[in-house]
mmCIF file of C-alpha atoms in Angstrom:
data_model
loop_
_atom_site.group_PDB
_atom_site.id
_atom_site.type_symbol
_atom_site.label_atom_id
_atom_site.label_comp_id
_atom_site.label_asym_id
_atom_site.label_seq_id
_atom_site.Cartn_x
_atom_site.Cartn_y
_atom_site.Cartn_z
ATOM 1 C CA MET M 106 0.064 0.030 -0.165
ATOM 2 C CA VAL M 107 1.241 3.618 -0.611
ATOM 3 C CA THR M 108 0.973 6.751 1.605
ATOM 4 C CA ILE M 109 -0.540 9.654 -0.284
ATOM 5 C CA LYS M 110 2.296 12.292 -0.634
ATOM 6 C CA GLY M 111 1.598 15.740 0.716
ATOM 7 C CA PRO M 112 0.143 18.493 1.499
ATOM 8 C CA ALA M 113 1.032 20.477 -1.569
ATOM 9 C CA LEU M 114 -0.128 23.616 -2.895
ATOM 10 C CA PHE M 115 -1.117 24.673 -6.589
ATOM 11 C CA ILE M 116 0.040 28.277 -6.434
ATOM 12 C CA ALA M 117 -1.929 29.591 -9.581
ATOM 13 C CA GLN M 118 -4.576 31.348 -7.289
ATOM 14 C CA PHE M 119 -1.684 32.933 -5.160
ATOM 15 C CA ILE M 120 0.566 34.683 -7.746
ATOM 16 C CA GLY M 121 0.538 38.201 -7.663
ATOM 17 C CA ASP M 122 2.824 41.036 -7.773
ATOM 18 C CA LYS M 123 3.602 41.500 -4.064
ATOM 19 C CA ALA M 124 5.914 39.382 -1.956
ATOM 20 C CA PRO M 125 5.996 36.757 -1.282
ATOM 21 C CA PHE M 126 3.792 35.763 -4.232
ATOM 22 C CA ASN M 127 5.741 37.401 -6.937
ATOM 23 C CA ASP M 128 8.749 34.851 -7.414
ATOM 24 C CA LEU M 129 9.229 31.317 -6.946
ATOM 25 C CA LYS M 130 11.811 31.494 -4.202
ATOM 26 C CA SER M 131 9.544 33.492 -2.007
ATOM 27 C CA ILE M 132 6.265 31.740 -2.705
ATOM 28 C CA ALA M 133 8.164 28.238 -1.913
ATOM 29 C CA GLU M 134 9.517 29.571 1.367
ATOM 30 C CA TRP M 135 5.855 31.108 2.280
ATOM 31 C CA ALA M 136 4.193 27.645 1.327
ATOM 32 C CA GLY M 137 7.023 25.835 3.438
ATOM 33 C CA SER M 138 6.329 27.895 6.500
ATOM 34 C CA LEU M 139 2.624 26.763 6.225
ATOM 35 C CA GLY M 140 3.542 23.110 6.465
ATOM 36 C CA TYR M 141 3.372 22.212 2.791
ATOM 37 C CA LYS M 142 5.808 19.651 1.226
ATOM 38 C CA GLY M 143 5.120 20.214 -2.588
ATOM 39 C CA LEU M 144 4.397 23.033 -5.170
ATOM 40 C CA GLN M 145 2.207 22.219 -8.157
ATOM 41 C CA LEU M 146 3.285 24.850 -10.789
ATOM 42 C CA PRO M 147 1.306 26.821 -13.597
ATOM 43 C CA THR M 148 3.510 27.470 -16.633
ATOM 44 C CA GLY M 149 2.306 30.551 -17.969
ATOM 45 C CA ASP M 150 4.351 33.082 -15.765
ATOM 46 C CA ALA M 151 7.986 33.115 -16.452
ATOM 47 C CA ARG M 152 8.849 34.400 -12.986
ATOM 48 C CA PHE M 153 8.076 30.979 -11.611
ATOM 49 C CA ILE M 154 8.972 28.924 -14.534
ATOM 50 C CA ASP M 155 10.088 29.655 -18.081
ATOM 51 C CA LEU M 156 8.402 26.660 -19.623
ATOM 52 C CA GLN M 157 10.446 26.520 -23.028
ATOM 53 C CA LYS M 158 13.530 26.983 -21.411
ATOM 54 C CA ALA M 159 12.777 24.095 -18.809
ATOM 55 C CA ALA M 160 11.951 21.733 -21.579
ATOM 56 C CA GLU M 161 15.029 22.694 -23.579
ATOM 57 C CA SER M 162 17.461 22.971 -20.824
ATOM 58 C CA LYS M 163 18.087 20.225 -18.097
ATOM 59 C CA THR M 164 20.464 22.802 -16.188
ATOM 60 C CA TYR M 165 17.687 25.377 -16.083
ATOM 61 C CA ALA M 166 15.267 22.451 -14.809
ATOM 62 C CA ASP M 167 17.530 21.720 -12.230
ATOM 63 C CA GLU M 168 17.768 25.290 -11.232
ATOM 64 C CA ILE M 169 14.232 25.457 -10.711
ATOM 65 C CA LYS M 170 13.993 22.424 -8.984
ATOM 66 C CA GLY M 171 16.639 23.463 -6.588
ATOM 67 C CA ILE M 172 14.971 26.641 -5.788
ATOM 68 C CA VAL M 173 12.214 24.714 -4.509
ATOM 69 C CA ASN M 174 14.100 21.969 -2.943
ATOM 70 C CA ALA M 175 15.987 24.738 -0.859
ATOM 71 C CA ALA M 176 12.678 25.790 0.645
ATOM 72 C CA GLY M 177 12.237 22.160 1.793
ATOM 73 C CA LEU M 178 9.733 21.299 -0.964
ATOM 74 C CA GLU M 179 9.297 19.262 -3.964
ATOM 75 C CA ILE M 180 7.604 20.352 -7.258
ATOM 76 C CA THR M 181 4.699 18.026 -7.763
ATOM 77 C CA GLU M 182 3.496 18.477 -11.251
ATOM 78 C CA LEU M 183 3.366 21.157 -13.942
ATOM 79 C CA SER M 184 0.026 22.610 -15.002
ATOM 80 C CA THR M 185 -1.105 23.625 -18.602
ATOM 81 C CA HIS M 186 -4.710 24.248 -17.954
ATOM 82 C CA ILE M 187 -4.632 27.471 -20.009
ATOM 83 C CA GLN M 188 -2.683 26.169 -23.010
ATOM 84 C CA GLY M 189 -4.767 22.879 -22.962
ATOM 85 C CA GLN M 190 -7.944 25.198 -23.037
ATOM 86 C CA LEU M 191 -6.687 26.634 -26.576
ATOM 87 C CA VAL M 192 -5.987 23.137 -28.145
ATOM 88 C CA ALA M 193 -9.750 23.145 -29.083
ATOM 89 C CA VAL M 194 -11.991 26.241 -29.005
ATOM 90 C CA ASN M 195 -15.441 26.514 -30.122
ATOM 91 C CA PRO M 196 -15.585 29.907 -32.286
ATOM 92 C CA VAL M 197 -18.103 31.205 -29.913
ATOM 93 C CA TYR M 198 -15.403 31.618 -27.219
ATOM 94 C CA ASP M 199 -12.715 33.040 -29.685
ATOM 95 C CA ASP M 200 -12.547 36.430 -28.467
ATOM 96 C CA LEU M 201 -12.891 35.446 -24.872
ATOM 97 C CA PHE M 202 -10.154 32.949 -24.986
ATOM 98 C CA ASP M 203 -7.850 34.939 -26.932
ATOM 99 C CA GLY M 204 -6.653 36.623 -23.845
ATOM 100 C CA PHE M 205 -5.148 33.333 -22.747
ATOM 101 C CA ALA M 206 -2.405 33.586 -25.461
ATOM 102 C CA PRO M 207 0.279 35.933 -26.069
ATOM 103 C CA GLU M 208 -0.730 39.103 -28.209
ATOM 104 C CA ALA M 209 0.914 37.676 -31.234
ATOM 105 C CA TYR M 210 -1.451 34.732 -31.595
ATOM 106 C CA ARG M 211 -4.631 36.711 -31.040
ATOM 107 C CA LYS M 212 -7.467 36.902 -33.635
ATOM 108 C CA ASN M 213 -5.695 33.845 -35.380
ATOM 109 C CA PRO M 214 -7.239 30.674 -33.995
ATOM 110 C CA LYS M 215 -4.896 28.408 -36.130
ATOM 111 C CA ALA M 216 -1.679 30.075 -34.625
ATOM 112 C CA ARG M 217 -3.276 30.303 -31.262
ATOM 113 C CA GLN M 218 -4.022 26.455 -31.477
ATOM 114 C CA GLU M 219 -0.486 25.719 -32.694
ATOM 115 C CA TRP M 220 1.039 27.794 -29.902
ATOM 116 C CA ALA M 221 -0.850 25.835 -27.216
ATOM 117 C CA VAL M 222 -0.019 22.541 -28.483
ATOM 118 C CA GLN M 223 3.750 23.499 -28.382
ATOM 119 C CA GLN M 224 3.179 24.663 -24.887
ATOM 120 C CA VAL M 225 1.542 21.472 -23.748
ATOM 121 C CA LYS M 226 4.357 19.367 -25.553
ATOM 122 C CA TYR M 227 6.866 21.618 -23.747
ATOM 123 C CA ALA M 228 5.328 20.746 -20.352
ATOM 124 C CA ALA M 229 5.857 16.981 -21.208
ATOM 125 C CA LYS M 230 9.698 17.516 -21.843
ATOM 126 C CA ALA M 231 10.073 20.027 -19.023
ATOM 127 C CA SER M 232 8.409 17.289 -16.641
ATOM 128 C CA GLN M 233 10.828 14.903 -17.725
ATOM 129 C CA ASN M 234 13.605 17.149 -17.151
ATOM 130 C CA LEU M 235 12.207 17.942 -13.570
ATOM 131 C CA GLY M 236 11.824 14.288 -12.776
ATOM 132 C CA LEU M 237 8.071 14.253 -12.681
ATOM 133 C CA ALA M 238 5.482 11.597 -13.395
ATOM 134 C CA ALA M 239 2.283 13.644 -14.559
ATOM 135 C CA SER M 240 1.080 16.733 -15.696
ATOM 136 C CA VAL M 241 -2.433 18.371 -15.783
ATOM 137 C CA THR M 242 -4.489 20.015 -18.307
ATOM 138 C CA PHE M 243 -7.897 21.045 -19.750
ATOM 139 C CA SER M 244 -9.219 19.168 -22.961
ATOM 140 C CA GLY M 245 -10.701 22.205 -24.238
ATOM 141 C CA ALA M 246 -14.045 22.071 -26.049
ATOM 142 C CA PHE M 247 -16.051 22.130 -29.134
ATOM 143 C CA ALA M 248 -19.503 20.927 -28.018
ATOM 144 C CA TRP M 249 -19.825 22.547 -24.530
ATOM 145 C CA PRO M 250 -22.037 25.239 -25.981
ATOM 146 C CA PHE M 251 -24.359 22.555 -26.883
ATOM 147 C CA MET M 252 -24.443 20.549 -23.577
ATOM 148 C CA TYR M 253 -28.213 21.253 -23.216
ATOM 149 C CA PRO M 254 -29.722 19.533 -26.166
ATOM 150 C CA TRP M 255 -32.127 22.553 -27.132
ATOM 151 C CA PRO M 256 -32.337 23.348 -29.980
ATOM 152 C CA GLN M 257 -32.075 19.609 -30.926
ATOM 153 C CA ARG M 258 -28.511 18.887 -31.832
ATOM 154 C CA PRO M 259 -27.889 17.714 -35.441
ATOM 155 C CA ALA M 260 -27.158 14.023 -35.725
ATOM 156 C CA GLY M 261 -23.685 13.097 -35.406
ATOM 157 C CA MET M 262 -22.492 16.592 -33.948
ATOM 158 C CA VAL M 263 -21.334 15.510 -30.803
ATOM 159 C CA ASP M 264 -19.418 12.475 -32.509
ATOM 160 C CA ALA M 265 -17.785 14.878 -34.885
ATOM 161 C CA ALA M 266 -16.670 17.144 -31.911
ATOM 162 C CA PHE M 267 -14.989 14.064 -30.052
ATOM 163 C CA THR M 268 -13.487 12.837 -33.221
ATOM 164 C CA GLU M 269 -11.865 16.148 -33.779
ATOM 165 C CA LEU M 270 -10.814 16.325 -30.230
ATOM 166 C CA ALA M 271 -9.109 13.119 -30.301
ATOM 167 C CA LYS M 272 -7.500 14.212 -33.534
ATOM 168 C CA ARG M 273 -5.992 17.016 -31.841
ATOM 169 C CA TRP M 274 -4.978 15.255 -28.682
ATOM 170 C CA THR M 275 -3.541 11.992 -29.986
ATOM 171 C CA PRO M 276 -0.229 13.472 -31.256
ATOM 172 C CA ILE M 277 0.190 15.242 -27.920
ATOM 173 C CA LEU M 278 -0.522 12.009 -25.998
ATOM 174 C CA ASN M 279 1.875 10.238 -28.073
ATOM 175 C CA TYR M 280 4.467 12.660 -27.359
ATOM 176 C CA TYR M 281 3.975 12.517 -23.599
ATOM 177 C CA ASP M 282 4.306 8.684 -23.790
ATOM 178 C CA GLU M 283 7.717 9.253 -25.432
ATOM 179 C CA GLN M 284 9.003 11.400 -22.506
ATOM 180 C CA GLY M 285 7.279 8.846 -20.003
ATOM 181 C CA ILE M 286 4.723 11.480 -18.516
ATOM 182 C CA ASP M 287 0.879 10.736 -17.900
ATOM 183 C CA LEU M 288 -1.158 13.551 -19.097
ATOM 184 C CA CYS M 289 -4.026 14.144 -16.672
ATOM 185 C CA TYR M 290 -7.203 15.770 -18.087
ATOM 186 C CA GLU M 291 -9.072 17.816 -15.149
ATOM 187 C CA ILE M 292 -12.586 16.845 -15.627
ATOM 188 C CA HIS M 293 -14.299 20.387 -15.414
ATOM 189 C CA ALA M 294 -17.165 22.493 -16.469
ATOM 190 C CA GLY M 295 -16.691 24.202 -19.887
ATOM 191 C CA GLU M 296 -14.616 21.404 -21.101
ATOM 192 C CA ASP M 297 -15.710 18.491 -23.435
ATOM 193 C CA LEU M 298 -14.427 16.240 -20.845
ATOM 194 C CA HIS M 299 -16.788 17.166 -17.927
ATOM 195 C CA ASP M 300 -17.781 14.059 -16.361
ATOM 196 C CA GLY M 301 -17.322 10.132 -16.473
ATOM 197 C CA VAL M 302 -19.351 9.583 -19.796
ATOM 198 C CA THR M 303 -17.368 12.294 -21.676
ATOM 199 C CA TYR M 304 -14.186 11.190 -20.576
ATOM 200 C CA GLU M 305 -15.050 7.545 -21.658
ATOM 201 C CA MET M 306 -16.249 8.735 -25.182
ATOM 202 C CA PHE M 307 -12.802 10.670 -25.439
ATOM 203 C CA LEU M 308 -10.825 7.678 -24.256
ATOM 204 C CA GLU M 309 -12.497 5.483 -27.034
ATOM 205 C CA LYS M 310 -11.737 7.916 -29.797
ATOM 206 C CA VAL M 311 -7.814 7.978 -28.660
ATOM 207 C CA ASN M 312 -7.874 4.116 -28.533
ATOM 208 C CA ASN M 313 -7.699 3.934 -24.824
ATOM 209 C CA HIS M 314 -4.392 5.689 -24.947
ATOM 210 C CA SER M 315 -2.303 4.725 -21.629
ATOM 211 C CA ARG M 316 -1.253 8.430 -21.100
ATOM 212 C CA ALA M 317 -4.891 9.763 -21.175
ATOM 213 C CA ASN M 318 -5.473 9.971 -17.431
ATOM 214 C CA LEU M 319 -7.313 12.086 -14.906
ATOM 215 C CA LEU M 320 -6.920 14.409 -12.157
ATOM 216 C CA TYR M 321 -9.448 13.799 -9.480
ATOM 217 C CA ASP M 322 -11.189 16.947 -8.066
ATOM 218 C CA PRO M 323 -14.421 16.278 -6.124
ATOM 219 C CA SER M 324 -15.593 19.977 -5.966
ATOM 220 C CA HIS M 325 -16.679 19.888 -9.644
ATOM 221 C CA PHE M 326 -18.748 16.674 -9.296
ATOM 222 C CA VAL M 327 -20.643 18.456 -6.105
ATOM 223 C CA LEU M 328 -21.833 21.119 -8.233
ATOM 224 C CA GLN M 329 -23.076 18.555 -10.938
ATOM 225 C CA CYS M 330 -24.570 16.395 -8.377
ATOM 226 C CA LEU M 331 -22.318 13.202 -9.516
ATOM 227 C CA ASP M 332 -21.438 10.557 -7.158
ATOM 228 C CA TYR M 333 -17.657 11.463 -6.626
ATOM 229 C CA LEU M 334 -17.045 8.452 -4.534
ATOM 230 C CA GLU M 335 -18.362 5.930 -7.033
ATOM 231 C CA TYR M 336 -16.166 7.890 -9.367
ATOM 232 C CA ILE M 337 -13.119 6.712 -7.786
ATOM 233 C CA ASP M 338 -14.155 3.058 -7.812
ATOM 234 C CA ILE M 339 -14.910 3.337 -11.571
ATOM 235 C CA TYR M 340 -11.705 5.274 -12.550
ATOM 236 C CA HIS M 341 -8.989 4.634 -9.867
ATOM 237 C CA GLU M 342 -6.657 2.890 -12.421
ATOM 238 C CA ARG M 343 -6.841 6.431 -14.337
ATOM 239 C CA ILE M 344 -6.298 8.794 -11.509
ATOM 240 C CA LYS M 345 -3.011 9.975 -11.294
ATOM 241 C CA MET M 346 -3.361 13.362 -9.662
ATOM 242 C CA MET M 347 -5.590 15.119 -7.250
ATOM 243 C CA HIS M 348 -6.786 18.423 -6.184
ATOM 244 C CA VAL M 349 -8.220 18.790 -2.782
ATOM 245 C CA LYS M 350 -10.998 21.386 -3.288
ATOM 246 C CA ASP M 351 -14.100 21.746 -1.286
ATOM 247 C CA ALA M 352 -17.597 22.885 -2.594
ATOM 248 C CA GLU M 353 -21.256 23.062 -1.578
ATOM 249 C CA PHE M 354 -24.482 22.798 -3.480
ATOM 250 C CA ASN M 355 -27.514 24.372 -1.737
ATOM 251 C CA PRO M 356 -30.510 24.405 -4.235
ATOM 252 C CA THR M 357 -33.352 26.642 -3.354
ATOM 253 C CA GLY M 358 -36.826 26.976 -5.007
ATOM 254 C CA ARG M 359 -35.181 29.679 -7.308
ATOM 255 C CA GLN M 360 -32.180 28.183 -8.420
ATOM 256 C CA GLY M 361 -30.396 24.631 -8.989
ATOM 257 C CA VAL M 362 -27.440 23.541 -11.033
ATOM 258 C CA TYR M 363 -27.371 26.032 -13.819
ATOM 259 C CA GLY M 364 -26.836 28.802 -11.313
ATOM 260 C CA GLY M 365 -29.102 31.597 -12.771
ATOM 261 C CA TYR M 366 -26.217 33.405 -14.294
ATOM 262 C CA GLN M 367 -25.278 34.460 -10.836
ATOM 263 C CA ASN M 368 -21.884 35.459 -9.550
ATOM 264 C CA TRP M 369 -20.056 32.774 -7.474
ATOM 265 C CA ILE M 370 -21.163 34.256 -4.133
ATOM 266 C CA ASP M 371 -24.798 33.977 -5.128
ATOM 267 C CA ARG M 372 -24.772 30.476 -6.762
ATOM 268 C CA ALA M 373 -26.444 27.399 -5.692
ATOM 269 C CA GLY M 374 -23.117 25.453 -6.167
ATOM 270 C CA ARG M 375 -19.942 27.082 -5.233
ATOM 271 C CA PHE M 376 -16.531 26.357 -4.253
ATOM 272 C CA ARG M 377 -15.319 26.802 -0.620
ATOM 273 C CA SER M 378 -12.093 26.549 1.351
ATOM 274 C CA LEU M 379 -11.254 23.174 2.803
ATOM 275 C CA GLY M 380 -13.528 22.191 5.468
ATOM 276 C CA ASP M 381 -16.202 24.745 4.898
ATOM 277 C CA GLY M 382 -17.924 22.828 2.117
ATOM 278 C CA GLN M 383 -19.983 19.426 1.892
ATOM 279 C CA VAL M 384 -17.088 17.206 0.401
ATOM 280 C CA ASP M 385 -16.517 14.076 2.414
ATOM 281 C CA PHE M 386 -12.881 13.990 2.248
ATOM 282 C CA LYS M 387 -12.614 11.176 4.918
ATOM 283 C CA SER M 388 -14.093 8.760 2.447
ATOM 284 C CA ILE M 389 -12.205 10.101 -0.415
ATOM 285 C CA PHE M 390 -8.712 9.797 1.259
ATOM 286 C CA SER M 391 -9.811 6.191 2.341
ATOM 287 C CA LYS M 392 -10.638 5.183 -1.191
ATOM 288 C CA LEU M 393 -7.562 6.698 -2.625
ATOM 289 C CA ALA M 394 -5.455 4.867 -0.087
ATOM 290 C CA GLN M 395 -7.244 1.638 -0.855
ATOM 291 C CA TYR M 396 -6.620 2.018 -4.340
ATOM 292 C CA ASP M 397 -2.847 2.960 -3.989
ATOM 293 C CA PHE M 398 -3.325 6.390 -5.296
ATOM 294 C CA PRO M 399 0.336 7.289 -6.519
ATOM 295 C CA GLY M 400 0.266 10.928 -6.261
ATOM 296 C CA TRP M 401 0.303 14.117 -4.307
ATOM 297 C CA ALA M 402 -2.804 15.606 -2.389
ATOM 298 C CA VAL M 403 -2.598 19.108 -3.675
ATOM 299 C CA LEU M 404 -4.760 21.914 -2.550
ATOM 300 C CA GLU M 405 -6.405 24.178 -5.134
ATOM 301 C CA TRP M 406 -7.821 26.971 -3.266
ATOM 302 C CA GLU M 407 -10.833 28.676 -4.537
ATOM 303 C CA CYS M 408 -13.687 30.270 -2.170
ATOM 304 C CA ALA M 409 -15.888 33.171 -2.796
ATOM 305 C CA LEU M 410 -15.858 33.954 0.928
ATOM 306 C CA LYS M 411 -12.540 33.254 2.527
ATOM 307 C CA HIS M 412 -9.590 35.261 2.206
ATOM 308 C CA PRO M 413 -6.868 32.978 0.299
ATOM 309 C CA GLU M 414 -4.017 33.235 2.963
ATOM 310 C CA ASP M 415 -6.371 31.865 5.473
ATOM 311 C CA GLY M 416 -7.616 29.141 3.107
ATOM 312 C CA ALA M 417 -3.934 28.052 2.310
ATOM 313 C CA ARG M 418 -2.970 28.089 6.045
ATOM 314 C CA GLU M 419 -5.908 25.857 7.208
ATOM 315 C CA GLY M 420 -5.778 23.807 3.917
ATOM 316 C CA ALA M 421 -2.145 22.585 4.772
ATOM 317 C CA GLN M 422 -3.223 21.068 8.302
ATOM 318 C CA PHE M 423 -6.641 20.058 6.620
ATOM 319 C CA ILE M 424 -4.759 17.758 4.182
ATOM 320 C CA LYS M 425 -2.118 16.646 6.676
ATOM 321 C CA ASP M 426 -4.919 15.429 9.079
ATOM 322 C CA HIS M 427 -6.621 13.471 6.271
ATOM 323 C CA ILE M 428 -3.735 11.818 4.723
ATOM 324 C CA ILE M 429 -3.880 7.997 5.688
ATOM 325 C CA HIS M 430 -0.368 6.717 6.888
ATOM 326 C CA VAL M 431 -1.153 3.214 5.470
ATOM 327 C CA THR M 432 -0.535 0.088 7.486
ATOM 328 C CA ASP M 433 2.382 -2.212 6.760
ATOM 329 C CA ARG M 434 0.846 -5.267 8.320
ATOM 330 C CA VAL M 435 -2.817 -6.872 8.694
ATOM 331 C CA PHE M 436 -4.466 -5.720 11.740
ATOM 332 C CA ASP M 437 -5.386 -9.311 12.899
ATOM 333 C CA ASP M 438 -1.745 -10.657 12.424
ATOM 334 C CA PHE M 439 -1.809 -11.410 16.172
ATOM 335 C CA ALA M 440 -4.289 -14.039 15.609
ATOM 336 C CA ALA M 441 -2.702 -15.865 12.756
ATOM 337 C CA SER M 442 -2.452 -19.505 13.001
ATOM 338 C CA GLY M 443 0.386 -19.908 10.874
ATOM 339 C CA ILE M 444 0.718 -21.489 7.450
ATOM 340 C CA ASP M 445 0.593 -25.094 7.229
ATOM 341 C CA ALA M 446 -0.483 -26.551 3.892
ATOM 342 C CA SER M 447 -1.325 -30.038 5.238
ATOM 343 C CA LEU M 448 -3.617 -28.565 7.846
ATOM 344 C CA ASN M 449 -5.281 -26.413 5.114
ATOM 345 C CA ASN M 450 -5.897 -29.551 2.899
ATOM 346 C CA LYS M 451 -7.110 -31.394 6.104
ATOM 347 C CA ILE M 452 -9.734 -28.563 6.984
ATOM 348 C CA LEU M 453 -10.999 -28.308 3.392
ATOM 349 C CA GLY M 454 -11.162 -32.299 2.994
ATOM 350 C CA ILE M 455 -8.989 -32.200 0.007
#
């Protein structure tokens, strides 16, 4: 059995222009002071990691790793959420998602996609140079604007969307395989991969690619009323990464899953700091320990109410308290009667 590693912190929501949130060394030391053992790094800000340089230079990757190690932490994984989103964009979102790309690639969907694909590939090589095992991304989406079947979807439209999605991701997955890195899709609203069914549809299209794996985040499943514990039972062999994030869903006579176009603070479903929501983390950590989850317990902090620094401080202890130090022996070994093949045969009458 494997003890889950952690606690670790995804720093994307904490990056800013003021110390200690404006460079890698300072934010690593701050996280270490809170009790974190690992950092998950976004890859869109060169103050923290120059992704292309980390892919092309093992020396630079070692320097980045050394900065984090000097603070008593490890780099857990790299994130390409923003870049992965741009691998597949429905034109209705072109203007909104242009802001995710450098200015040189805006108003040019083809060039933007090519940039995004290269960025995600850089993350594979950079992960290898850093000695990591997995990386997280978003799938992007063609069909999401048509999630609700009204007006009626044209026959074959969804299949065509997933065929194209697989066509774009298969070469990337092959490259990840060449680098020995698992690519973990965060199952998330706004993506074509937003629940188990859509993940299976994609998996079929990429021929069950061994590197097309999952990041598990129960908060997104609370907001869509999906059984997040059974999800682990179904997909545990594919779950290689984890975000520890809380959420709550409180429907009323006025509002449910769709949220009524409200801001986060007024939505029936919203993300919360660890311990303030409804997620059953004791059962989650038990199931992941049962299935020998190989990765890190990484806090992704998002909350419409609590200050992020309070959430980070409380989150480190919360995760530490929930990680199960797995046993190295069977609890009833004290009552063992020993191994005797002849006695076994006698008892069984064989």
